[in-house]
Short mmCIF file of C-alpha atoms in Angstrom, two decimals:
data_model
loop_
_atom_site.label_atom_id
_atom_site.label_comp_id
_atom_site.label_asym_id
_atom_site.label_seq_id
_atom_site.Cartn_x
_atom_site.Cartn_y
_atom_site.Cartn_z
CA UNK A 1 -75.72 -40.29 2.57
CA UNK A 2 -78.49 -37.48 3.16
CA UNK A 3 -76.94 -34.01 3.41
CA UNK A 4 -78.98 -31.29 5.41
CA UNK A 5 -79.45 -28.26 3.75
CA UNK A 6 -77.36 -25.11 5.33
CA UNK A 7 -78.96 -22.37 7.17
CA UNK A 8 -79.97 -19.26 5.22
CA UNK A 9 -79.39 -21.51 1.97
CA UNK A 10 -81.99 -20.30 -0.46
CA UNK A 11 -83.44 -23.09 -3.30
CA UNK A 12 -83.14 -22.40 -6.78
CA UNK A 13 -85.79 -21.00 -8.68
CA UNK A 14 -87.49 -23.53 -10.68
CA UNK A 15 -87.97 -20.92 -13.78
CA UNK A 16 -84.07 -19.98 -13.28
CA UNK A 17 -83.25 -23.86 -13.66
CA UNK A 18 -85.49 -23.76 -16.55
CA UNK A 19 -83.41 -21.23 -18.20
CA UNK A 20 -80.40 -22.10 -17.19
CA UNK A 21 -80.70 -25.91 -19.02
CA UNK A 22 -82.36 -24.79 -21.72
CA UNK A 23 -79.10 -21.86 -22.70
CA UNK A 24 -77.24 -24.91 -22.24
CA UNK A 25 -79.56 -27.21 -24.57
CA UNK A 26 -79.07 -24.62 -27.07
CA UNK A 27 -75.44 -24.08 -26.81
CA UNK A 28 -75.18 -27.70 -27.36
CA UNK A 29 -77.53 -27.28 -30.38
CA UNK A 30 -75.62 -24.82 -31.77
CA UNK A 31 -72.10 -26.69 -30.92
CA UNK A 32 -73.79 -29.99 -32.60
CA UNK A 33 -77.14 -29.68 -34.33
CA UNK A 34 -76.62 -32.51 -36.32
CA UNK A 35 -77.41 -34.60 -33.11
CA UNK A 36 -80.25 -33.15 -32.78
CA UNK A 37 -81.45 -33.52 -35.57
CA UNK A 38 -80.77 -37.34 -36.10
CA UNK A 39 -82.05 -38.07 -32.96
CA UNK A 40 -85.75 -36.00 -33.62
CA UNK A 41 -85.72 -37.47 -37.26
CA UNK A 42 -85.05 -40.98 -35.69
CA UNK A 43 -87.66 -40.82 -32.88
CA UNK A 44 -90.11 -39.56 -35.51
CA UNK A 45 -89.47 -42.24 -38.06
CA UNK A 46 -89.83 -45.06 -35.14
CA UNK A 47 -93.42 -43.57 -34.73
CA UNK A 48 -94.40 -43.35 -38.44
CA UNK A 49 -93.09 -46.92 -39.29
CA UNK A 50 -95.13 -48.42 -36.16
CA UNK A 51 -98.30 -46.82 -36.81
CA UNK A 52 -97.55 -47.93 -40.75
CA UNK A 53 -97.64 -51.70 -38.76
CA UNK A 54 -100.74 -51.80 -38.76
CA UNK A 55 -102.33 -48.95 -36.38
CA UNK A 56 -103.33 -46.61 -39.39
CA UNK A 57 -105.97 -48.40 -40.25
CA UNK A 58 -108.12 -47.66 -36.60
CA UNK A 59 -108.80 -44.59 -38.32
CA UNK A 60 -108.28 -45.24 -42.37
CA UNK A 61 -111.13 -45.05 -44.68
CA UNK A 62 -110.03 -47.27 -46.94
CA UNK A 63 -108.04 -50.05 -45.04
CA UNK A 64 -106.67 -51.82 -48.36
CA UNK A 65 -104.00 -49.94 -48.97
CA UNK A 66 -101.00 -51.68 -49.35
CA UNK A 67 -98.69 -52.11 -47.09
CA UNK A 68 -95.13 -51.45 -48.70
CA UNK A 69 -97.06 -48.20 -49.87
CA UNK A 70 -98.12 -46.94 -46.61
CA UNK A 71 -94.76 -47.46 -45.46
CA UNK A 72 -93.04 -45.64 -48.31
CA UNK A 73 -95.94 -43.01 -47.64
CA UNK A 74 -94.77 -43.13 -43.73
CA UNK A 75 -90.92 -42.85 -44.47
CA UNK A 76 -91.63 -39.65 -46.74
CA UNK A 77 -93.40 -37.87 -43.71
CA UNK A 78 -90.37 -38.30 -41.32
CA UNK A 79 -86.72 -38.77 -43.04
CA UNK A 80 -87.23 -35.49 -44.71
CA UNK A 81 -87.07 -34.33 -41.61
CA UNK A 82 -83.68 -33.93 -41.24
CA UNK A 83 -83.25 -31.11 -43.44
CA UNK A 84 -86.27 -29.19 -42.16
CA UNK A 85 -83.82 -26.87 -40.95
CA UNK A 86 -81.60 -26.10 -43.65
CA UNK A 87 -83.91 -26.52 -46.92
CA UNK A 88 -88.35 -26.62 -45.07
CA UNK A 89 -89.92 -25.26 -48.17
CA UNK A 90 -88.38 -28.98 -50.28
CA UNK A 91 -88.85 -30.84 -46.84
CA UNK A 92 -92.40 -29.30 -47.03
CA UNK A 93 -93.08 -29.62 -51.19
CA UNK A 94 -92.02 -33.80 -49.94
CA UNK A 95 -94.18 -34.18 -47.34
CA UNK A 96 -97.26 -32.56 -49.62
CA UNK A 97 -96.79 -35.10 -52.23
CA UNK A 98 -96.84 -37.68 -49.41
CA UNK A 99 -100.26 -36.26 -47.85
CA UNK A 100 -101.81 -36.01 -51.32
CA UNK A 101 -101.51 -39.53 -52.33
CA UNK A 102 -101.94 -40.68 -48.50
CA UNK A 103 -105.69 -38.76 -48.82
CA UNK A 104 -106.05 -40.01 -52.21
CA UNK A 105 -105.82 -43.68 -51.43
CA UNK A 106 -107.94 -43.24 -48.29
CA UNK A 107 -104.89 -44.08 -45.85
CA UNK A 108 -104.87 -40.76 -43.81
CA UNK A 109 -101.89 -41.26 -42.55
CA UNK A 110 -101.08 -39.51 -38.75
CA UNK A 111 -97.57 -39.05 -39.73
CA UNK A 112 -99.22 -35.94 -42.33
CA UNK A 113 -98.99 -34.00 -38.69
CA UNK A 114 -95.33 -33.70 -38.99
CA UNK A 115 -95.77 -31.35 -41.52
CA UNK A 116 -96.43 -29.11 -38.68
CA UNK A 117 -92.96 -29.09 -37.34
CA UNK A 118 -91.99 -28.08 -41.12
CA UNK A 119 -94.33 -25.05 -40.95
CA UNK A 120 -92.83 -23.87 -37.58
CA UNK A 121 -89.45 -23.92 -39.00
CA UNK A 122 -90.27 -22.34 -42.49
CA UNK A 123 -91.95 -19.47 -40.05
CA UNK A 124 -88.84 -18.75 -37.69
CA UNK A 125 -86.12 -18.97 -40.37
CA UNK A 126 -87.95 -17.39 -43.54
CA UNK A 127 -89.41 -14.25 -45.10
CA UNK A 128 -93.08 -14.28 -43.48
CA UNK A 129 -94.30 -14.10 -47.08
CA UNK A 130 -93.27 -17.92 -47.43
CA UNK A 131 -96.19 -18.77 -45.36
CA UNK A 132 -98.36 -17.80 -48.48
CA UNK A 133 -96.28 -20.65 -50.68
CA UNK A 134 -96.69 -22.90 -47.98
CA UNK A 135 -100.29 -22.22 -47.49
CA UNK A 136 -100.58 -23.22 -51.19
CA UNK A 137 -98.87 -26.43 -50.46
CA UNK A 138 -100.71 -27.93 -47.37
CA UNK A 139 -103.79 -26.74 -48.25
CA UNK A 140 -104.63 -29.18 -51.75
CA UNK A 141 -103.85 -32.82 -50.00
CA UNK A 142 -107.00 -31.59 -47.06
CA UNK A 143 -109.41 -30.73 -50.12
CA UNK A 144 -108.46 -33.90 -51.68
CA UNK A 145 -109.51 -35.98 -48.87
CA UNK A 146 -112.62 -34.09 -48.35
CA UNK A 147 -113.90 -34.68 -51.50
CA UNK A 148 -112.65 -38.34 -51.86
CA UNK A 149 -113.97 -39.55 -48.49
CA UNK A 150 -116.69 -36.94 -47.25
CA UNK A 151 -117.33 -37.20 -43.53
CA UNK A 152 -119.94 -34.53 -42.77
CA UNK A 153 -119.44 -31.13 -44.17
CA UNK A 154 -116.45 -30.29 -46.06
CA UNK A 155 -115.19 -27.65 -43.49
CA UNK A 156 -115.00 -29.85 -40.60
CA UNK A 157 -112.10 -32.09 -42.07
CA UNK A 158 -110.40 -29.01 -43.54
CA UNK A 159 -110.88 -25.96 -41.81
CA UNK A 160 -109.02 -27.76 -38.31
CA UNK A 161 -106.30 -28.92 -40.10
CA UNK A 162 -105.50 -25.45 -41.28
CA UNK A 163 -106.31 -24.14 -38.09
CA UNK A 164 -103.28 -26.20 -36.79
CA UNK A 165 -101.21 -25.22 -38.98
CA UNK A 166 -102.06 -21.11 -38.17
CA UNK A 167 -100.71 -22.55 -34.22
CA UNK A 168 -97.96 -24.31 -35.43
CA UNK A 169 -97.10 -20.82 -37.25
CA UNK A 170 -98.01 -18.63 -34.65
CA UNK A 171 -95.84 -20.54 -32.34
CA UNK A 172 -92.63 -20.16 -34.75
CA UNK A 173 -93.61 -16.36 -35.15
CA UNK A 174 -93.55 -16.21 -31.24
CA UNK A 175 -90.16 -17.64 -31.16
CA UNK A 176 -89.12 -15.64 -33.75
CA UNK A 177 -89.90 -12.50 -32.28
CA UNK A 178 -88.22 -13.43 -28.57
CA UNK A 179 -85.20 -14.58 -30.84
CA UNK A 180 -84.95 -10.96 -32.70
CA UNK A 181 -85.99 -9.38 -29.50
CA UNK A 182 -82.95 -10.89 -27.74
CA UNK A 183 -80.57 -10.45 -30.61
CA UNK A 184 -81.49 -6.55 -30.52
CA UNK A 185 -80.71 -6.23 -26.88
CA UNK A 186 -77.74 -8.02 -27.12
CA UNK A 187 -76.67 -5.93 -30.20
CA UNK A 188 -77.49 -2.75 -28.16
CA UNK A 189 -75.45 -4.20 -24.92
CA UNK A 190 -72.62 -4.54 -27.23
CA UNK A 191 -72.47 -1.43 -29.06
CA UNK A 192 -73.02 0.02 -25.44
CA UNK A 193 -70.33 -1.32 -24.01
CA UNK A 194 -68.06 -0.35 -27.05
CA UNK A 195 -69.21 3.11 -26.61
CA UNK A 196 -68.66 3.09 -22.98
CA UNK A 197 -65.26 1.91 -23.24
CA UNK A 198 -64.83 4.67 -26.17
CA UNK A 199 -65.89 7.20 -24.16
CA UNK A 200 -63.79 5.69 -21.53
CA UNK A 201 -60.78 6.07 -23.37
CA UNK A 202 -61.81 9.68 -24.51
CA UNK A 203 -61.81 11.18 -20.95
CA UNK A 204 -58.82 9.49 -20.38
CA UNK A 205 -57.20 11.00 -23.39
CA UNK A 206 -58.41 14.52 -22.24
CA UNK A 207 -57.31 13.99 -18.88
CA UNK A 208 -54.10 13.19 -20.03
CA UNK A 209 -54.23 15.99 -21.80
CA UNK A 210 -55.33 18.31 -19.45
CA UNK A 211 -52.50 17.39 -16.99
CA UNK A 212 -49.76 17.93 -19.89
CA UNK A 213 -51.15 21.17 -20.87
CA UNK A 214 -51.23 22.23 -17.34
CA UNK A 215 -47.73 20.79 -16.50
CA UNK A 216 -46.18 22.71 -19.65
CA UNK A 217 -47.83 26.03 -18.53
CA UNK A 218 -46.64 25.22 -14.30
CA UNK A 219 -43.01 24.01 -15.24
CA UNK A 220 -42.35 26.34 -18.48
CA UNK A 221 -43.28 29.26 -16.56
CA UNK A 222 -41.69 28.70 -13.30
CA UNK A 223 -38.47 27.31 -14.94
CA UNK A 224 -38.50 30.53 -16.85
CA UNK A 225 -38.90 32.89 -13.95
CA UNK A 226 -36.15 30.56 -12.37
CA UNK A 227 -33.69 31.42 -14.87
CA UNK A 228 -34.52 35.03 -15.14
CA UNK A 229 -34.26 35.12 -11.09
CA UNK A 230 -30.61 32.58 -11.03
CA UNK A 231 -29.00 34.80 -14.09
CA UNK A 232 -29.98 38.38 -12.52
CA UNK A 233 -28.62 37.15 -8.68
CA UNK A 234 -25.66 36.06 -10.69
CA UNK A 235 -24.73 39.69 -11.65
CA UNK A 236 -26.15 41.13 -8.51
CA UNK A 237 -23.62 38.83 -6.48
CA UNK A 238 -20.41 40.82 -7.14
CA UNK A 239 -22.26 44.21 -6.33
CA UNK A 240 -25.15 43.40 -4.18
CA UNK A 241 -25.11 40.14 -2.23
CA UNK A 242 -28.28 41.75 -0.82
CA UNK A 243 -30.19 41.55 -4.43
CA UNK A 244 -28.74 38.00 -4.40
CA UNK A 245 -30.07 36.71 -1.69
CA UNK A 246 -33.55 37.92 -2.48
CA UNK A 247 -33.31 36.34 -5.42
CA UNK A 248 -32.28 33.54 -3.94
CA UNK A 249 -34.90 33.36 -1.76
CA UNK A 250 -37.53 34.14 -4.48
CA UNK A 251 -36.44 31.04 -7.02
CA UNK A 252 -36.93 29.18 -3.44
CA UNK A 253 -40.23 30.59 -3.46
CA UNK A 254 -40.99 30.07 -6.93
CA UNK A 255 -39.62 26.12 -7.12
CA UNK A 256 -41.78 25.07 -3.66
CA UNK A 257 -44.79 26.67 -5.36
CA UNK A 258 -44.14 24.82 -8.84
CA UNK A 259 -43.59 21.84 -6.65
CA UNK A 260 -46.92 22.69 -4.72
CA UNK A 261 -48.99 23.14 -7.77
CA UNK A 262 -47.59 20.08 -9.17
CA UNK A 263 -48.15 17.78 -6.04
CA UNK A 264 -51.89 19.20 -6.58
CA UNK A 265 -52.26 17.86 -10.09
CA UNK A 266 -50.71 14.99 -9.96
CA UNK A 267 -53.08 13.89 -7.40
CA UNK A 268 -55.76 15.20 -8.74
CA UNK A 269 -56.37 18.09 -6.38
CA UNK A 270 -56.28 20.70 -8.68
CA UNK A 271 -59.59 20.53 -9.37
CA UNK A 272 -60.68 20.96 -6.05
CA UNK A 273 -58.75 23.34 -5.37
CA UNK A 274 -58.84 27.00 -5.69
CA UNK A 275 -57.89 28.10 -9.26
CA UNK A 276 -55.69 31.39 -10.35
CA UNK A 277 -58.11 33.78 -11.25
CA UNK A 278 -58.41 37.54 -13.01
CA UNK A 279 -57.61 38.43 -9.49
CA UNK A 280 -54.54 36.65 -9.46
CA UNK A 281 -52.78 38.64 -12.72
CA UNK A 282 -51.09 40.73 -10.89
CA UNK A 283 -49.43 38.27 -8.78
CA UNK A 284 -48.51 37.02 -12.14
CA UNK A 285 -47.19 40.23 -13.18
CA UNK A 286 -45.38 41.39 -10.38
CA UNK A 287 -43.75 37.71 -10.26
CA UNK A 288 -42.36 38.18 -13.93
CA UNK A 289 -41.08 41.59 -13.41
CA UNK A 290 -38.84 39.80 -9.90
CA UNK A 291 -37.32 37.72 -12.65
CA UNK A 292 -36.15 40.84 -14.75
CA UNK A 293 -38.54 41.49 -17.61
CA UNK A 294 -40.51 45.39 -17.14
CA UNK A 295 -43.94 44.53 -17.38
CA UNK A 296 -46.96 46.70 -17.19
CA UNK A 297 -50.51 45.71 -16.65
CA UNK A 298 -53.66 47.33 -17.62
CA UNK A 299 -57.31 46.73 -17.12
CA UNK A 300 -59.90 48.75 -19.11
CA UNK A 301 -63.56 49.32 -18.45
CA UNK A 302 -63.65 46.76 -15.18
CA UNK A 303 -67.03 45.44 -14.66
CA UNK A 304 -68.27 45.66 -10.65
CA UNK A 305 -67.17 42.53 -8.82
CA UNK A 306 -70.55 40.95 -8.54
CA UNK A 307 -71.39 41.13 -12.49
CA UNK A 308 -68.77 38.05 -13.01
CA UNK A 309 -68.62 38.16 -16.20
CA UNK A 310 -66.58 35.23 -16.97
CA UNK A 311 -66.70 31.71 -15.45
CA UNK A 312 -64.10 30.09 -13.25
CA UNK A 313 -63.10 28.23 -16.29
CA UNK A 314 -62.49 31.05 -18.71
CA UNK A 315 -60.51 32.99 -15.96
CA UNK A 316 -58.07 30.27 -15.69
CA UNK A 317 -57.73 30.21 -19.31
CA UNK A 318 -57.12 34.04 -19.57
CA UNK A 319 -54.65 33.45 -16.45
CA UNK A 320 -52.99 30.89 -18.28
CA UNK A 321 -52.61 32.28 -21.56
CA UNK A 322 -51.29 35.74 -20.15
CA UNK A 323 -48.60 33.23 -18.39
CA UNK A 324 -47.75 31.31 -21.44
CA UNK A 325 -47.23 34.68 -23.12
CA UNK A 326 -44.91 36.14 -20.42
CA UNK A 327 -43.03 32.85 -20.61
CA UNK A 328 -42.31 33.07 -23.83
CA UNK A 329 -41.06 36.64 -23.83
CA UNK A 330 -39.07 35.83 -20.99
CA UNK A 331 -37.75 32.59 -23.37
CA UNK A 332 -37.07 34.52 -26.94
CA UNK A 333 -37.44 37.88 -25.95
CA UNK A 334 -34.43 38.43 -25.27
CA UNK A 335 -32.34 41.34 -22.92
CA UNK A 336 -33.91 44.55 -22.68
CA UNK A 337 -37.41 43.28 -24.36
CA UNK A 338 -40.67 44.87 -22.36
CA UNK A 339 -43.70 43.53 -21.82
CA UNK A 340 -47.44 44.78 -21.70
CA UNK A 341 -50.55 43.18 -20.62
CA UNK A 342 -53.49 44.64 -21.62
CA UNK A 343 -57.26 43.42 -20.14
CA UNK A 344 -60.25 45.10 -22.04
CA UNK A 345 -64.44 44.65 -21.41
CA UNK A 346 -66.14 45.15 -24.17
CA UNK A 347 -69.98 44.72 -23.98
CA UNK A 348 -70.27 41.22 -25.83
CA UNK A 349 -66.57 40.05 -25.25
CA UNK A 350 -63.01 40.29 -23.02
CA UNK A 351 -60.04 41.24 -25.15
CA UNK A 352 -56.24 40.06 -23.53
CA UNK A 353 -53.67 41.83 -25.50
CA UNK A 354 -49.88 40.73 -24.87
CA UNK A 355 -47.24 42.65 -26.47
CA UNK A 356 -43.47 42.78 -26.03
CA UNK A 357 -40.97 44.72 -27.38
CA UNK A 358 -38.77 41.62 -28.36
CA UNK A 359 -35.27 40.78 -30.20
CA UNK A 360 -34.04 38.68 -32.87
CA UNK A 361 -35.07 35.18 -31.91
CA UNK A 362 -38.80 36.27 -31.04
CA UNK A 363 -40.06 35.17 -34.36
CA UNK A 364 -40.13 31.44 -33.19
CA UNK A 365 -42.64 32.01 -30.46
CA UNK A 366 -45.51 30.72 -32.21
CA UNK A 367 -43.92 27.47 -33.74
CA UNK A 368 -44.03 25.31 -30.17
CA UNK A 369 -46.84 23.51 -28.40
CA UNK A 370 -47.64 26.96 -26.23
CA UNK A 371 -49.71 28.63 -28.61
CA UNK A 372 -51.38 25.42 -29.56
CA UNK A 373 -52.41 24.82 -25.97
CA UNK A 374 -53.49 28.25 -25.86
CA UNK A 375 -56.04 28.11 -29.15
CA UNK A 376 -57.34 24.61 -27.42
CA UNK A 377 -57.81 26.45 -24.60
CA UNK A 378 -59.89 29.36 -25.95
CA UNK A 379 -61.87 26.84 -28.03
CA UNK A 380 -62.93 25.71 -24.74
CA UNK A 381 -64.98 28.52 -24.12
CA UNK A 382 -65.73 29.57 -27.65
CA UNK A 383 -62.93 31.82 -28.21
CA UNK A 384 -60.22 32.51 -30.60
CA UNK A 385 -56.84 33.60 -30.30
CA UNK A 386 -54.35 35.12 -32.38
CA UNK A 387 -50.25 35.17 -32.27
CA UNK A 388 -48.08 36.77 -34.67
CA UNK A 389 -44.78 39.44 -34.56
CA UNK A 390 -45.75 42.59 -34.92
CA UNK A 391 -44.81 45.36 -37.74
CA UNK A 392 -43.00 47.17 -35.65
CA UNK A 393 -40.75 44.70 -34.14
CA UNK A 394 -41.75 42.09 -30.83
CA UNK A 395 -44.68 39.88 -30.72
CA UNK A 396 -48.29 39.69 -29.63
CA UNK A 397 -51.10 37.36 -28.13
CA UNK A 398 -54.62 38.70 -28.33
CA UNK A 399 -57.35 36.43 -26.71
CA UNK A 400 -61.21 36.77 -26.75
CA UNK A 401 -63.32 35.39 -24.82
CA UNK A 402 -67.37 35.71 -25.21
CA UNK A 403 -69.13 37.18 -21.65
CA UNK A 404 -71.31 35.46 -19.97
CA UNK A 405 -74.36 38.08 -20.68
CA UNK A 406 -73.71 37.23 -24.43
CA UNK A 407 -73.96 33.32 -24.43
CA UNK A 408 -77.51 33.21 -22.77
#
């Protein structure tokens, strides 16, 4: 049944078909190179023992050589064979032996060419220096013969011989080098793809990361100002339903914005989206003081809006640690604490200074996962920060952050 080819069907290219069976040749080879072996050994033997039949002696000088001899002589060229992979240089130190009495007696045996498939092996799987032992070994059976059966000039029946061996040892060197070649690039395509999936798993690691750290400063914050906002319209109520109710409506206002900023990050909009900024502190500020903690903010030596002295990055992180700071006063502080934030240009570096007047429990501020967030966050940018309780009673956060003007 004849088949007609499909439109827009495209033929094979005859160099990809090449390829293609001979990765599967070698698979197979590798899978089973015993077969291969036996069979190349077997074809190879065939051939010596037919031309020992009689055919050697179309080109013998000295015909008389007995038979059972050249035989033995022929069998010696091409069982060894089978081991030319695993052990060449004994395969080869056989096969010499063989050539030297073969050119001794005068048969000049063909099957002395086999030696070349010995040479091409010792070449791809050994030191290159090896090819000076088995120069030393093929070269004494062609001087032999040239001087027991002259025909011309002594360089004509040696110097061609040798000069198939250098191709039979080029050859191997060729193969060798594709073989390394290929072995390097695969080597490279694996320790690439290791490092890809490393680095992979890296930025997912500080992704995750970045999302809890950002979480814990959203929700720890907002929660707190919740609290302070639910237990101050508690005592309001009795008095002042008016105070209630705008407290009420400010932990409305706090939760849809927690909720907002959450919705953001967990789809991955925060990024895009506009960041809080140095601007934004006294929103932060004036949000803290609605949930019942006296705050005062202070910025020192401004520098004009256009100088931007910080990057968007480094004003979130002052943002944020000034937030994780009033969070934690508003958490351990305790009733009646106060608060200060301080902002400071200096002309290398931006100082943040949080104090607070504090209470008993505010000496376990810096044993949580805040303050750790906060150093990671300063490392960012190549700044340090430093939390401790005060002498005096209360507890304070100093950040510093490098200017722009000083990193160039």
């Amino acid at each position: 049944m004849i088949t007609e080819k499909q439109p827009g069907a495209q033929e094979e290219p005859l160099s990809r078909y090449v390829q293609r069976q001979t990765r599967r040749a070698q698979a197979f080879d590798t899978r089973r190179p015993w077969v291969w072996d036996g069979l190349l050994t077997l074809c190879w033997t065939t051939a010596a023992v037919t031309d020992a039949a009689g055919g050697w002696r179309n080109i013998a000088p000295d015909p008389s050589v007995p038979v059972w001899l050249v035989l033995a002589m022929s069998l010696a060229f091409s069982v060894p064979l089978l081991w030319r992979r695993r052990h060449p240089i004994a395969v080869l130190s056989v096969m010499t032996c063989a050539s030297l009495l073969s050119n001794w007696t005068g048969a000049f045996l063909q099957a002395a060419f086999l030696q070349l498939l010995v040479v091409f092996h010792i070449t791809l799987r050994l030191p290159l220096r090896t090819l000076w032992w088995t120069l030393a070994l093929i070269t004494p059976p062609l001087v032999v013969g040239a001087i027991r059966f002259p025909q011309g000039s002594w360089d004509q029946q040696v110097v061609p011989t040798l000069w198939a061996y250098a191709m039979a040892a080029l050859l191997g060197i060729a193969v060798r080098s594709r073989k390394d070649h290929t072995a390097a690039l695969v080597d490279r395509a694996r320790r690439l793809e290791v490092e890809r999936d490393q680095q992979a798993q890296l930025a997912a690691a500080a992704e995750r990361t970045r999302i809890a750290r950002e979480m814990h400063d959203i929700i720890g914050h907002n929660l707190s100002v919740i609290t302070g906002l639910a237990d101050g319209g508690r005592y309001a109520a009795a008095k002042s339903p008016e105070q209630a109710a705008r407290a009420l409506d400010a932990i409305g206002t706090t939760s849809r914005q927690a909720l907002a900023e959450l919705r953001r990050l967990l789809r991955g909009e925060a990024v895009r989206d506009p960041q809080p900024t140095l601007a934004d502190l006294g929103a932060l500020v004036a949000g803290v003081r609605t949930a019942g903690l006296p705050v005062r903010l202070e910025i020192r030596d401004e520098p004009a809006p256009e100088a931007q002295p910080l990057a968007a990055g480094a004003q979130l992180t002052v943002y944020r640690v000034a937030q994780e700071a009033l969070t934690n006063t508003l958490k351990h502080a305790g009733p009646g604490a106060e608060s200060s934030v301080v902002l400071s240009y200096g002309p290398e570096e931006m100082t943040l200074e949080v104090t607070d007047t504090g209470g008993p429990g505010n000496d376990v501020i810096g044993t949580g996962q805040g303050v750790t967030g906060m150093r990671e966050r300063a490392a960012l940018y190549d700044g340090t920060l430093e939390a401790g309780p005060l002498p005096t009673g209360g507890w304070r956060v100093r950040l510093r952050l490098p200017l722009e003007d000083s990193l160039s």
